[in-house]
XYZ file of C-alpha atoms in Angstrom:
354
model
C 0.000 0.000 0.000
C 1.158 3.539 -0.587
C 0.308 6.642 1.365
C -0.868 9.584 -0.768
C 1.107 8.283 -3.734
C 4.237 7.628 -1.661
C 5.685 4.146 -1.208
C 5.268 2.763 2.275
C 2.495 2.503 4.833
C -0.423 4.880 5.182
C 0.455 7.491 7.792
C -2.384 7.960 10.292
C -2.291 10.709 12.916
C -4.375 9.474 15.873
C -5.656 11.909 18.477
C -4.849 9.754 21.506
C -5.175 12.296 24.284
C -8.124 10.472 25.822
C -5.790 7.590 26.712
C -3.918 9.883 29.117
C -6.857 10.947 31.226
C -7.496 9.381 34.598
C -9.294 7.298 35.551
C -9.029 4.819 32.678
C -12.085 4.886 30.417
C -13.346 2.656 27.630
C -12.044 5.181 25.116
C -8.583 4.891 26.654
C -8.684 1.087 26.452
C -9.780 1.350 22.814
C -6.996 3.767 21.901
C -4.231 1.855 23.639
C -5.260 -1.502 22.177
C -5.933 -0.128 18.694
C -2.573 1.668 18.448
C -0.744 -1.443 19.663
C -2.496 -3.617 17.052
C -1.885 -1.081 14.266
C 1.847 -1.065 15.054
C 1.938 -4.763 14.175
C 0.701 -4.049 10.643
C 2.873 -3.247 7.629
C 0.292 -1.127 5.815
C -0.363 1.457 8.554
C 1.996 3.763 10.422
C 0.043 4.980 13.475
C 1.216 8.336 14.825
C -0.438 8.895 18.227
C -0.414 12.502 19.421
C -1.879 14.043 22.556
C -2.383 17.342 24.327
C -0.500 16.433 27.495
C -1.308 19.729 29.227
C -5.053 19.299 29.058
C -6.575 18.653 32.473
C -9.014 15.985 33.555
C -12.825 16.194 33.494
C -14.236 19.510 34.648
C -17.556 18.097 35.861
C -19.502 21.077 34.552
C -17.326 23.633 36.366
C -15.345 26.565 35.039
C -12.680 23.988 34.184
C -15.093 22.513 31.636
C -15.207 25.838 29.804
C -11.411 26.018 29.785
C -11.203 22.443 28.506
C -13.657 23.190 25.690
C -11.598 26.187 24.582
C -8.360 24.207 24.716
C -9.906 21.277 22.856
C -11.055 23.634 20.070
C -7.539 25.059 19.799
C -6.069 21.553 19.701
C -8.442 20.282 17.015
C -8.507 23.368 14.803
C -4.889 24.542 15.069
C -2.553 21.927 16.499
C -3.814 18.726 14.842
C -3.680 20.172 11.275
C -0.148 21.434 11.938
C 0.936 18.062 13.310
C -0.637 16.330 10.311
C 1.439 18.468 7.944
C 4.610 17.958 9.984
C 4.189 14.170 9.984
C 2.953 14.080 6.365
C -0.169 12.289 7.528
C -2.600 10.826 5.019
C -5.395 10.570 7.588
C -6.345 12.158 10.899
C -8.314 9.808 13.146
C -10.435 11.536 15.783
C -11.092 8.842 18.395
C -14.041 10.901 19.611
C -15.938 12.881 16.967
C -14.248 16.132 15.959
C -13.439 17.806 12.658
C -10.540 20.094 11.742
C -11.409 22.864 9.295
C -7.769 23.432 8.375
C -6.758 19.829 7.823
C -5.640 19.046 4.274
C -5.796 15.277 4.619
C -8.654 12.818 5.071
C -10.406 12.679 8.426
C -11.979 9.645 10.113
C -14.046 9.713 13.304
C -15.237 7.056 15.734
C -18.803 7.302 17.029
C -19.139 5.242 20.191
C -22.781 5.982 20.999
C -25.471 8.629 20.627
C -27.005 8.323 24.088
C -26.979 12.111 24.500
C -29.273 12.378 21.476
C -31.539 9.437 22.274
C -31.847 10.270 26.002
C -31.225 14.015 26.445
C -32.594 14.016 30.001
C -29.620 11.929 31.159
C -27.118 14.701 30.421
C -26.426 18.221 31.610
C -27.944 20.660 29.078
C -24.657 22.425 28.337
C -22.794 19.172 27.726
C -25.639 17.760 25.624
C -25.753 20.826 23.371
C -21.990 20.700 22.873
C -21.964 16.947 22.240
C -24.790 17.098 19.698
C -23.161 19.961 17.826
C -19.687 18.387 17.821
C -20.841 14.904 16.843
C -23.248 16.070 14.149
C -20.701 18.378 12.519
C -18.007 15.709 12.558
C -20.316 12.949 11.323
C -21.546 15.037 8.404
C -18.117 16.301 7.331
C -15.739 13.414 8.024
C -14.544 11.325 5.099
C -15.497 8.162 6.983
C -17.347 7.289 10.186
C -16.458 4.235 12.282
C -19.327 2.930 14.417
C -18.449 0.470 17.160
C -21.607 -1.606 16.663
C -24.531 -2.060 14.308
C -26.702 -0.591 17.070
C -24.691 2.630 16.969
C -24.864 2.772 13.169
C -28.633 2.328 13.399
C -28.809 5.282 15.789
C -26.649 7.334 13.428
C -28.910 6.444 10.503
C -31.965 7.443 12.511
C -30.689 10.789 13.779
C -28.323 11.932 10.992
C -29.095 9.835 7.901
C -26.804 11.897 5.667
C -23.806 10.613 7.637
C -24.842 6.954 7.554
C -23.680 6.445 3.956
C -20.072 6.865 5.109
C -20.487 4.764 8.262
C -18.753 1.410 8.711
C -19.132 -0.929 11.689
C -15.840 -1.965 13.264
C -16.277 -3.782 16.567
C -13.891 -3.348 19.477
C -11.678 -6.113 20.771
C -12.192 -7.906 24.109
C -11.386 -4.976 26.392
C -8.214 -4.718 28.433
C -6.291 -7.908 29.157
C -6.821 -8.850 32.776
C -4.267 -10.612 34.945
C -4.829 -14.399 35.062
C -6.321 -15.100 38.484
C -7.875 -18.452 39.526
C -11.606 -18.171 39.975
C -12.893 -18.531 43.537
C -14.276 -21.928 44.452
C -17.538 -20.209 45.383
C -18.598 -16.661 44.483
C -18.156 -13.997 47.127
C -19.936 -11.034 45.533
C -21.684 -9.576 42.505
C -19.712 -7.046 40.477
C -20.462 -3.813 38.667
C -17.712 -2.098 36.645
C -18.154 1.528 35.626
C -19.213 4.876 36.976
C -22.528 6.331 38.082
C -23.412 8.450 35.057
C -27.196 8.444 34.511
C -27.209 6.168 31.456
C -25.635 3.381 33.530
C -28.755 3.358 35.744
C -26.876 2.574 38.921
C -30.028 3.360 40.915
C -31.824 0.488 39.198
C -28.967 -1.870 40.028
C -28.882 -0.794 43.685
C -32.631 -1.253 44.023
C -32.369 -4.699 42.444
C -29.644 -5.663 44.889
C -31.712 -4.360 47.813
C -34.630 -6.561 46.726
C -32.322 -9.531 46.249
C -31.006 -9.106 49.807
C -34.541 -8.802 51.149
C -35.513 -12.065 49.452
C -32.410 -14.070 50.419
C -31.519 -12.674 53.822
C -28.105 -13.134 55.477
C -26.868 -15.514 52.756
C -27.104 -12.779 50.098
C -23.886 -11.931 48.288
C -22.694 -8.314 48.550
C -22.384 -6.038 45.537
C -19.029 -4.475 44.651
C -19.006 -1.282 42.581
C -15.660 -0.987 40.796
C -15.065 2.528 39.500
C -16.304 6.061 39.998
C -19.461 5.279 41.909
C -20.984 6.195 45.247
C -23.429 4.178 47.275
C -24.577 4.221 50.898
C -26.483 0.986 51.098
C -26.151 -2.140 53.174
C -24.311 -4.900 51.363
C -22.684 -2.558 48.842
C -19.008 -1.585 48.771
C -17.046 0.618 46.401
C -13.574 -0.088 45.044
C -12.605 3.168 43.393
C -10.271 3.017 40.406
C -9.004 -0.575 40.804
C -5.798 -1.357 38.943
C -5.714 -4.262 36.511
C -4.658 -6.777 39.169
C -7.380 -5.737 41.579
C -10.013 -5.754 38.833
C -8.926 -9.268 37.883
C -9.356 -10.392 41.501
C -12.829 -8.853 41.615
C -13.821 -10.749 38.489
C -12.426 -13.988 39.902
C -14.686 -13.713 42.939
C -17.839 -12.601 41.135
C -20.998 -14.652 40.749
C -21.728 -12.353 37.802
C -21.078 -8.960 36.334
C -24.411 -7.146 36.698
C -25.057 -4.427 34.136
C -28.176 -2.241 34.129
C -27.218 0.394 31.543
C -30.021 1.963 29.550
C -27.954 2.713 26.458
C -24.649 1.282 25.255
C -22.649 1.823 22.117
C -20.714 -1.420 22.455
C -20.339 -2.597 26.046
C -16.606 -3.057 26.496
C -16.901 -4.120 30.144
C -19.294 -6.903 29.095
C -16.824 -8.446 26.643
C -14.048 -7.928 29.178
C -16.078 -9.897 31.734
C -16.893 -12.683 29.282
C -13.220 -12.964 28.310
C -12.383 -13.341 32.011
C -14.977 -16.102 32.412
C -17.294 -13.963 34.541
C -20.999 -14.693 33.935
C -22.899 -11.650 32.676
C -26.355 -10.608 33.872
C -27.496 -7.523 31.945
C -30.492 -5.448 31.022
C -31.432 -6.170 27.430
C -30.562 -3.440 24.906
C -29.708 -3.311 21.212
C -25.921 -3.126 21.589
C -25.844 -5.482 24.588
C -27.794 -8.145 22.701
C -25.626 -7.639 19.604
C -22.349 -7.967 21.473
C -23.253 -10.662 24.009
C -25.570 -12.778 21.878
C -26.778 -15.814 23.822
C -23.715 -15.805 26.081
C -25.263 -13.484 28.681
C -28.436 -13.651 30.758
C -30.471 -10.685 29.494
C -33.481 -9.379 31.409
C -35.938 -6.496 31.228
C -35.094 -3.114 32.742
C -36.846 -4.025 35.958
C -35.495 -4.258 39.506
C -37.423 -7.458 40.209
C -36.066 -9.123 37.057
C -32.494 -8.215 37.980
C -33.016 -9.322 41.585
C -34.417 -12.658 40.407
C -31.431 -13.119 38.127
C -29.010 -12.481 40.979
C -30.838 -14.915 43.251
C -30.876 -17.615 40.601
C -27.223 -17.229 39.644
C -25.988 -17.125 43.235
C -27.599 -20.504 43.886
C -26.932 -22.274 40.590
C -23.276 -23.247 39.983
C -24.168 -25.135 36.797
C -25.751 -22.064 35.243
C -22.791 -19.910 36.239
C -20.432 -22.425 34.658
C -22.476 -22.507 31.439
C -22.533 -18.708 31.193
C -18.799 -18.589 31.910
C -18.059 -21.113 29.168
C -20.345 -19.487 26.600
C -18.977 -16.075 27.522
C -15.383 -17.090 26.860
C -16.451 -18.514 23.500
C -18.333 -15.339 22.617
C -15.446 -13.089 23.663
C -13.223 -15.059 21.281
C -15.194 -13.540 18.392
C -13.637 -10.157 19.195
C -9.988 -9.264 18.730
C -7.987 -6.064 18.534
C -6.220 -7.459 15.453
C -9.564 -7.641 13.604
C -10.427 -4.215 14.970
C -7.157 -2.826 13.567
C -7.776 -4.521 10.211
C -11.180 -2.860 9.987
C -9.683 0.521 10.824
C -6.966 0.036 8.198
C -9.609 -0.550 5.514
C -11.488 2.589 6.538
C -8.284 4.681 6.593
C -7.336 3.504 3.103
C -10.798 4.235 1.726
C -10.860 7.710 3.278
C -7.377 8.560 1.980
C -8.291 7.360 -1.525
C -11.233 9.774 -1.573
C -8.789 12.673 -1.327
C -6.630 11.558 -4.264
Protein backbone atom coordinates (compact mmCIF):
# COMPACT_ATOMS: atom_id res chain seq x y z
CA UNK A 1 0.00 0.00 0.00
CA UNK A 2 1.16 3.54 -0.59
CA UNK A 3 0.31 6.64 1.37
CA UNK A 4 -0.87 9.58 -0.77
CA UNK A 5 1.11 8.28 -3.73
CA UNK A 6 4.24 7.63 -1.66
CA UNK A 7 5.68 4.15 -1.21
CA UNK A 8 5.27 2.76 2.27
CA UNK A 9 2.49 2.50 4.83
CA UNK A 10 -0.42 4.88 5.18
CA UNK A 11 0.46 7.49 7.79
CA UNK A 12 -2.38 7.96 10.29
CA UNK A 13 -2.29 10.71 12.92
CA UNK A 14 -4.38 9.47 15.87
CA UNK A 15 -5.66 11.91 18.48
CA UNK A 16 -4.85 9.75 21.51
CA UNK A 17 -5.17 12.30 24.28
CA UNK A 18 -8.12 10.47 25.82
CA UNK A 19 -5.79 7.59 26.71
CA UNK A 20 -3.92 9.88 29.12
CA UNK A 21 -6.86 10.95 31.23
CA UNK A 22 -7.50 9.38 34.60
CA UNK A 23 -9.29 7.30 35.55
CA UNK A 24 -9.03 4.82 32.68
CA UNK A 25 -12.08 4.89 30.42
CA UNK A 26 -13.35 2.66 27.63
CA UNK A 27 -12.04 5.18 25.12
CA UNK A 28 -8.58 4.89 26.65
CA UNK A 29 -8.68 1.09 26.45
CA UNK A 30 -9.78 1.35 22.81
CA UNK A 31 -7.00 3.77 21.90
CA UNK A 32 -4.23 1.86 23.64
CA UNK A 33 -5.26 -1.50 22.18
CA UNK A 34 -5.93 -0.13 18.69
CA UNK A 35 -2.57 1.67 18.45
CA UNK A 36 -0.74 -1.44 19.66
CA UNK A 37 -2.50 -3.62 17.05
CA UNK A 38 -1.89 -1.08 14.27
CA UNK A 39 1.85 -1.07 15.05
CA UNK A 40 1.94 -4.76 14.18
CA UNK A 41 0.70 -4.05 10.64
CA UNK A 42 2.87 -3.25 7.63
CA UNK A 43 0.29 -1.13 5.81
CA UNK A 44 -0.36 1.46 8.55
CA UNK A 45 2.00 3.76 10.42
CA UNK A 46 0.04 4.98 13.48
CA UNK A 47 1.22 8.34 14.83
CA UNK A 48 -0.44 8.89 18.23
CA UNK A 49 -0.41 12.50 19.42
CA UNK A 50 -1.88 14.04 22.56
CA UNK A 51 -2.38 17.34 24.33
CA UNK A 52 -0.50 16.43 27.50
CA UNK A 53 -1.31 19.73 29.23
CA UNK A 54 -5.05 19.30 29.06
CA UNK A 55 -6.57 18.65 32.47
CA UNK A 56 -9.01 15.98 33.55
CA UNK A 57 -12.82 16.19 33.49
CA UNK A 58 -14.24 19.51 34.65
CA UNK A 59 -17.56 18.10 35.86
CA UNK A 60 -19.50 21.08 34.55
CA UNK A 61 -17.33 23.63 36.37
CA UNK A 62 -15.35 26.56 35.04
CA UNK A 63 -12.68 23.99 34.18
CA UNK A 64 -15.09 22.51 31.64
CA UNK A 65 -15.21 25.84 29.80
CA UNK A 66 -11.41 26.02 29.78
CA UNK A 67 -11.20 22.44 28.51
CA UNK A 68 -13.66 23.19 25.69
CA UNK A 69 -11.60 26.19 24.58
CA UNK A 70 -8.36 24.21 24.72
CA UNK A 71 -9.91 21.28 22.86
CA UNK A 72 -11.05 23.63 20.07
CA UNK A 73 -7.54 25.06 19.80
CA UNK A 74 -6.07 21.55 19.70
CA UNK A 75 -8.44 20.28 17.01
CA UNK A 76 -8.51 23.37 14.80
CA UNK A 77 -4.89 24.54 15.07
CA UNK A 78 -2.55 21.93 16.50
CA UNK A 79 -3.81 18.73 14.84
CA UNK A 80 -3.68 20.17 11.27
CA UNK A 81 -0.15 21.43 11.94
CA UNK A 82 0.94 18.06 13.31
CA UNK A 83 -0.64 16.33 10.31
CA UNK A 84 1.44 18.47 7.94
CA UNK A 85 4.61 17.96 9.98
CA UNK A 86 4.19 14.17 9.98
CA UNK A 87 2.95 14.08 6.37
CA UNK A 88 -0.17 12.29 7.53
CA UNK A 89 -2.60 10.83 5.02
CA UNK A 90 -5.40 10.57 7.59
CA UNK A 91 -6.34 12.16 10.90
CA UNK A 92 -8.31 9.81 13.15
CA UNK A 93 -10.43 11.54 15.78
CA UNK A 94 -11.09 8.84 18.39
CA UNK A 95 -14.04 10.90 19.61
CA UNK A 96 -15.94 12.88 16.97
CA UNK A 97 -14.25 16.13 15.96
CA UNK A 98 -13.44 17.81 12.66
CA UNK A 99 -10.54 20.09 11.74
CA UNK A 100 -11.41 22.86 9.29
CA UNK A 101 -7.77 23.43 8.37
CA UNK A 102 -6.76 19.83 7.82
CA UNK A 103 -5.64 19.05 4.27
CA UNK A 104 -5.80 15.28 4.62
CA UNK A 105 -8.65 12.82 5.07
CA UNK A 106 -10.41 12.68 8.43
CA UNK A 107 -11.98 9.65 10.11
CA UNK A 108 -14.05 9.71 13.30
CA UNK A 109 -15.24 7.06 15.73
CA UNK A 110 -18.80 7.30 17.03
CA UNK A 111 -19.14 5.24 20.19
CA UNK A 112 -22.78 5.98 21.00
CA UNK A 113 -25.47 8.63 20.63
CA UNK A 114 -27.00 8.32 24.09
CA UNK A 115 -26.98 12.11 24.50
CA UNK A 116 -29.27 12.38 21.48
CA UNK A 117 -31.54 9.44 22.27
CA UNK A 118 -31.85 10.27 26.00
CA UNK A 119 -31.22 14.01 26.44
CA UNK A 120 -32.59 14.02 30.00
CA UNK A 121 -29.62 11.93 31.16
CA UNK A 122 -27.12 14.70 30.42
CA UNK A 123 -26.43 18.22 31.61
CA UNK A 124 -27.94 20.66 29.08
CA UNK A 125 -24.66 22.43 28.34
CA UNK A 126 -22.79 19.17 27.73
CA UNK A 127 -25.64 17.76 25.62
CA UNK A 128 -25.75 20.83 23.37
CA UNK A 129 -21.99 20.70 22.87
CA UNK A 130 -21.96 16.95 22.24
CA UNK A 131 -24.79 17.10 19.70
CA UNK A 132 -23.16 19.96 17.83
CA UNK A 133 -19.69 18.39 17.82
CA UNK A 134 -20.84 14.90 16.84
CA UNK A 135 -23.25 16.07 14.15
CA UNK A 136 -20.70 18.38 12.52
CA UNK A 137 -18.01 15.71 12.56
CA UNK A 138 -20.32 12.95 11.32
CA UNK A 139 -21.55 15.04 8.40
CA UNK A 140 -18.12 16.30 7.33
CA UNK A 141 -15.74 13.41 8.02
CA UNK A 142 -14.54 11.33 5.10
CA UNK A 143 -15.50 8.16 6.98
CA UNK A 144 -17.35 7.29 10.19
CA UNK A 145 -16.46 4.23 12.28
CA UNK A 146 -19.33 2.93 14.42
CA UNK A 147 -18.45 0.47 17.16
CA UNK A 148 -21.61 -1.61 16.66
CA UNK A 149 -24.53 -2.06 14.31
CA UNK A 150 -26.70 -0.59 17.07
CA UNK A 151 -24.69 2.63 16.97
CA UNK A 152 -24.86 2.77 13.17
CA UNK A 153 -28.63 2.33 13.40
CA UNK A 154 -28.81 5.28 15.79
CA UNK A 155 -26.65 7.33 13.43
CA UNK A 156 -28.91 6.44 10.50
CA UNK A 157 -31.97 7.44 12.51
CA UNK A 158 -30.69 10.79 13.78
CA UNK A 159 -28.32 11.93 10.99
CA UNK A 160 -29.10 9.84 7.90
CA UNK A 161 -26.80 11.90 5.67
CA UNK A 162 -23.81 10.61 7.64
CA UNK A 163 -24.84 6.95 7.55
CA UNK A 164 -23.68 6.45 3.96
CA UNK A 165 -20.07 6.86 5.11
CA UNK A 166 -20.49 4.76 8.26
CA UNK A 167 -18.75 1.41 8.71
CA UNK A 168 -19.13 -0.93 11.69
CA UNK A 169 -15.84 -1.96 13.26
CA UNK A 170 -16.28 -3.78 16.57
CA UNK A 171 -13.89 -3.35 19.48
CA UNK A 172 -11.68 -6.11 20.77
CA UNK A 173 -12.19 -7.91 24.11
CA UNK A 174 -11.39 -4.98 26.39
CA UNK A 175 -8.21 -4.72 28.43
CA UNK A 176 -6.29 -7.91 29.16
CA UNK A 177 -6.82 -8.85 32.78
CA UNK A 178 -4.27 -10.61 34.94
CA UNK A 179 -4.83 -14.40 35.06
CA UNK A 180 -6.32 -15.10 38.48
CA UNK A 181 -7.88 -18.45 39.53
CA UNK A 182 -11.61 -18.17 39.98
CA UNK A 183 -12.89 -18.53 43.54
CA UNK A 184 -14.28 -21.93 44.45
CA UNK A 185 -17.54 -20.21 45.38
CA UNK A 186 -18.60 -16.66 44.48
CA UNK A 187 -18.16 -14.00 47.13
CA UNK A 188 -19.94 -11.03 45.53
CA UNK A 189 -21.68 -9.58 42.51
CA UNK A 190 -19.71 -7.05 40.48
CA UNK A 191 -20.46 -3.81 38.67
CA UNK A 192 -17.71 -2.10 36.65
CA UNK A 193 -18.15 1.53 35.63
CA UNK A 194 -19.21 4.88 36.98
CA UNK A 195 -22.53 6.33 38.08
CA UNK A 196 -23.41 8.45 35.06
CA UNK A 197 -27.20 8.44 34.51
CA UNK A 198 -27.21 6.17 31.46
CA UNK A 199 -25.64 3.38 33.53
CA UNK A 200 -28.75 3.36 35.74
CA UNK A 201 -26.88 2.57 38.92
CA UNK A 202 -30.03 3.36 40.92
CA UNK A 203 -31.82 0.49 39.20
CA UNK A 204 -28.97 -1.87 40.03
CA UNK A 205 -28.88 -0.79 43.69
CA UNK A 206 -32.63 -1.25 44.02
CA UNK A 207 -32.37 -4.70 42.44
CA UNK A 208 -29.64 -5.66 44.89
CA UNK A 209 -31.71 -4.36 47.81
CA UNK A 210 -34.63 -6.56 46.73
CA UNK A 211 -32.32 -9.53 46.25
CA UNK A 212 -31.01 -9.11 49.81
CA UNK A 213 -34.54 -8.80 51.15
CA UNK A 214 -35.51 -12.06 49.45
CA UNK A 215 -32.41 -14.07 50.42
CA UNK A 216 -31.52 -12.67 53.82
CA UNK A 217 -28.10 -13.13 55.48
CA UNK A 218 -26.87 -15.51 52.76
CA UNK A 219 -27.10 -12.78 50.10
CA UNK A 220 -23.89 -11.93 48.29
CA UNK A 221 -22.69 -8.31 48.55
CA UNK A 222 -22.38 -6.04 45.54
CA UNK A 223 -19.03 -4.48 44.65
CA UNK A 224 -19.01 -1.28 42.58
CA UNK A 225 -15.66 -0.99 40.80
CA UNK A 226 -15.07 2.53 39.50
CA UNK A 227 -16.30 6.06 40.00
CA UNK A 228 -19.46 5.28 41.91
CA UNK A 229 -20.98 6.20 45.25
CA UNK A 230 -23.43 4.18 47.27
CA UNK A 231 -24.58 4.22 50.90
CA UNK A 232 -26.48 0.99 51.10
CA UNK A 233 -26.15 -2.14 53.17
CA UNK A 234 -24.31 -4.90 51.36
CA UNK A 235 -22.68 -2.56 48.84
CA UNK A 236 -19.01 -1.58 48.77
CA UNK A 237 -17.05 0.62 46.40
CA UNK A 238 -13.57 -0.09 45.04
CA UNK A 239 -12.60 3.17 43.39
CA UNK A 240 -10.27 3.02 40.41
CA UNK A 241 -9.00 -0.57 40.80
CA UNK A 242 -5.80 -1.36 38.94
CA UNK A 243 -5.71 -4.26 36.51
CA UNK A 244 -4.66 -6.78 39.17
CA UNK A 245 -7.38 -5.74 41.58
CA UNK A 246 -10.01 -5.75 38.83
CA UNK A 247 -8.93 -9.27 37.88
CA UNK A 248 -9.36 -10.39 41.50
CA UNK A 249 -12.83 -8.85 41.62
CA UNK A 250 -13.82 -10.75 38.49
CA UNK A 251 -12.43 -13.99 39.90
CA UNK A 252 -14.69 -13.71 42.94
CA UNK A 253 -17.84 -12.60 41.13
CA UNK A 254 -21.00 -14.65 40.75
CA UNK A 255 -21.73 -12.35 37.80
CA UNK A 256 -21.08 -8.96 36.33
CA UNK A 257 -24.41 -7.15 36.70
CA UNK A 258 -25.06 -4.43 34.14
CA UNK A 259 -28.18 -2.24 34.13
CA UNK A 260 -27.22 0.39 31.54
CA UNK A 261 -30.02 1.96 29.55
CA UNK A 262 -27.95 2.71 26.46
CA UNK A 263 -24.65 1.28 25.26
CA UNK A 264 -22.65 1.82 22.12
CA UNK A 265 -20.71 -1.42 22.45
CA UNK A 266 -20.34 -2.60 26.05
CA UNK A 267 -16.61 -3.06 26.50
CA UNK A 268 -16.90 -4.12 30.14
CA UNK A 269 -19.29 -6.90 29.09
CA UNK A 270 -16.82 -8.45 26.64
CA UNK A 271 -14.05 -7.93 29.18
CA UNK A 272 -16.08 -9.90 31.73
CA UNK A 273 -16.89 -12.68 29.28
CA UNK A 274 -13.22 -12.96 28.31
CA UNK A 275 -12.38 -13.34 32.01
CA UNK A 276 -14.98 -16.10 32.41
CA UNK A 277 -17.29 -13.96 34.54
CA UNK A 278 -21.00 -14.69 33.93
CA UNK A 279 -22.90 -11.65 32.68
CA UNK A 280 -26.36 -10.61 33.87
CA UNK A 281 -27.50 -7.52 31.95
CA UNK A 282 -30.49 -5.45 31.02
CA UNK A 283 -31.43 -6.17 27.43
CA UNK A 284 -30.56 -3.44 24.91
CA UNK A 285 -29.71 -3.31 21.21
CA UNK A 286 -25.92 -3.13 21.59
CA UNK A 287 -25.84 -5.48 24.59
CA UNK A 288 -27.79 -8.14 22.70
CA UNK A 289 -25.63 -7.64 19.60
CA UNK A 290 -22.35 -7.97 21.47
CA UNK A 291 -23.25 -10.66 24.01
CA UNK A 292 -25.57 -12.78 21.88
CA UNK A 293 -26.78 -15.81 23.82
CA UNK A 294 -23.71 -15.80 26.08
CA UNK A 295 -25.26 -13.48 28.68
CA UNK A 296 -28.44 -13.65 30.76
CA UNK A 297 -30.47 -10.69 29.49
CA UNK A 298 -33.48 -9.38 31.41
CA UNK A 299 -35.94 -6.50 31.23
CA UNK A 300 -35.09 -3.11 32.74
CA UNK A 301 -36.85 -4.02 35.96
CA UNK A 302 -35.49 -4.26 39.51
CA UNK A 303 -37.42 -7.46 40.21
CA UNK A 304 -36.07 -9.12 37.06
CA UNK A 305 -32.49 -8.21 37.98
CA UNK A 306 -33.02 -9.32 41.58
CA UNK A 307 -34.42 -12.66 40.41
CA UNK A 308 -31.43 -13.12 38.13
CA UNK A 309 -29.01 -12.48 40.98
CA UNK A 310 -30.84 -14.91 43.25
CA UNK A 311 -30.88 -17.61 40.60
CA UNK A 312 -27.22 -17.23 39.64
CA UNK A 313 -25.99 -17.13 43.23
CA UNK A 314 -27.60 -20.50 43.89
CA UNK A 315 -26.93 -22.27 40.59
CA UNK A 316 -23.28 -23.25 39.98
CA UNK A 317 -24.17 -25.14 36.80
CA UNK A 318 -25.75 -22.06 35.24
CA UNK A 319 -22.79 -19.91 36.24
CA UNK A 320 -20.43 -22.43 34.66
CA UNK A 321 -22.48 -22.51 31.44
CA UNK A 322 -22.53 -18.71 31.19
CA UNK A 323 -18.80 -18.59 31.91
CA UNK A 324 -18.06 -21.11 29.17
CA UNK A 325 -20.35 -19.49 26.60
CA UNK A 326 -18.98 -16.08 27.52
CA UNK A 327 -15.38 -17.09 26.86
CA UNK A 328 -16.45 -18.51 23.50
CA UNK A 329 -18.33 -15.34 22.62
CA UNK A 330 -15.45 -13.09 23.66
CA UNK A 331 -13.22 -15.06 21.28
CA UNK A 332 -15.19 -13.54 18.39
CA UNK A 333 -13.64 -10.16 19.20
CA UNK A 334 -9.99 -9.26 18.73
CA UNK A 335 -7.99 -6.06 18.53
CA UNK A 336 -6.22 -7.46 15.45
CA UNK A 337 -9.56 -7.64 13.60
CA UNK A 338 -10.43 -4.22 14.97
CA UNK A 339 -7.16 -2.83 13.57
CA UNK A 340 -7.78 -4.52 10.21
CA UNK A 341 -11.18 -2.86 9.99
CA UNK A 342 -9.68 0.52 10.82
CA UNK A 343 -6.97 0.04 8.20
CA UNK A 344 -9.61 -0.55 5.51
CA UNK A 345 -11.49 2.59 6.54
CA UNK A 346 -8.28 4.68 6.59
CA UNK A 347 -7.34 3.50 3.10
CA UNK A 348 -10.80 4.24 1.73
CA UNK A 349 -10.86 7.71 3.28
CA UNK A 350 -7.38 8.56 1.98
CA UNK A 351 -8.29 7.36 -1.52
CA UNK A 352 -11.23 9.77 -1.57
CA UNK A 353 -8.79 12.67 -1.33
CA UNK A 354 -6.63 11.56 -4.26
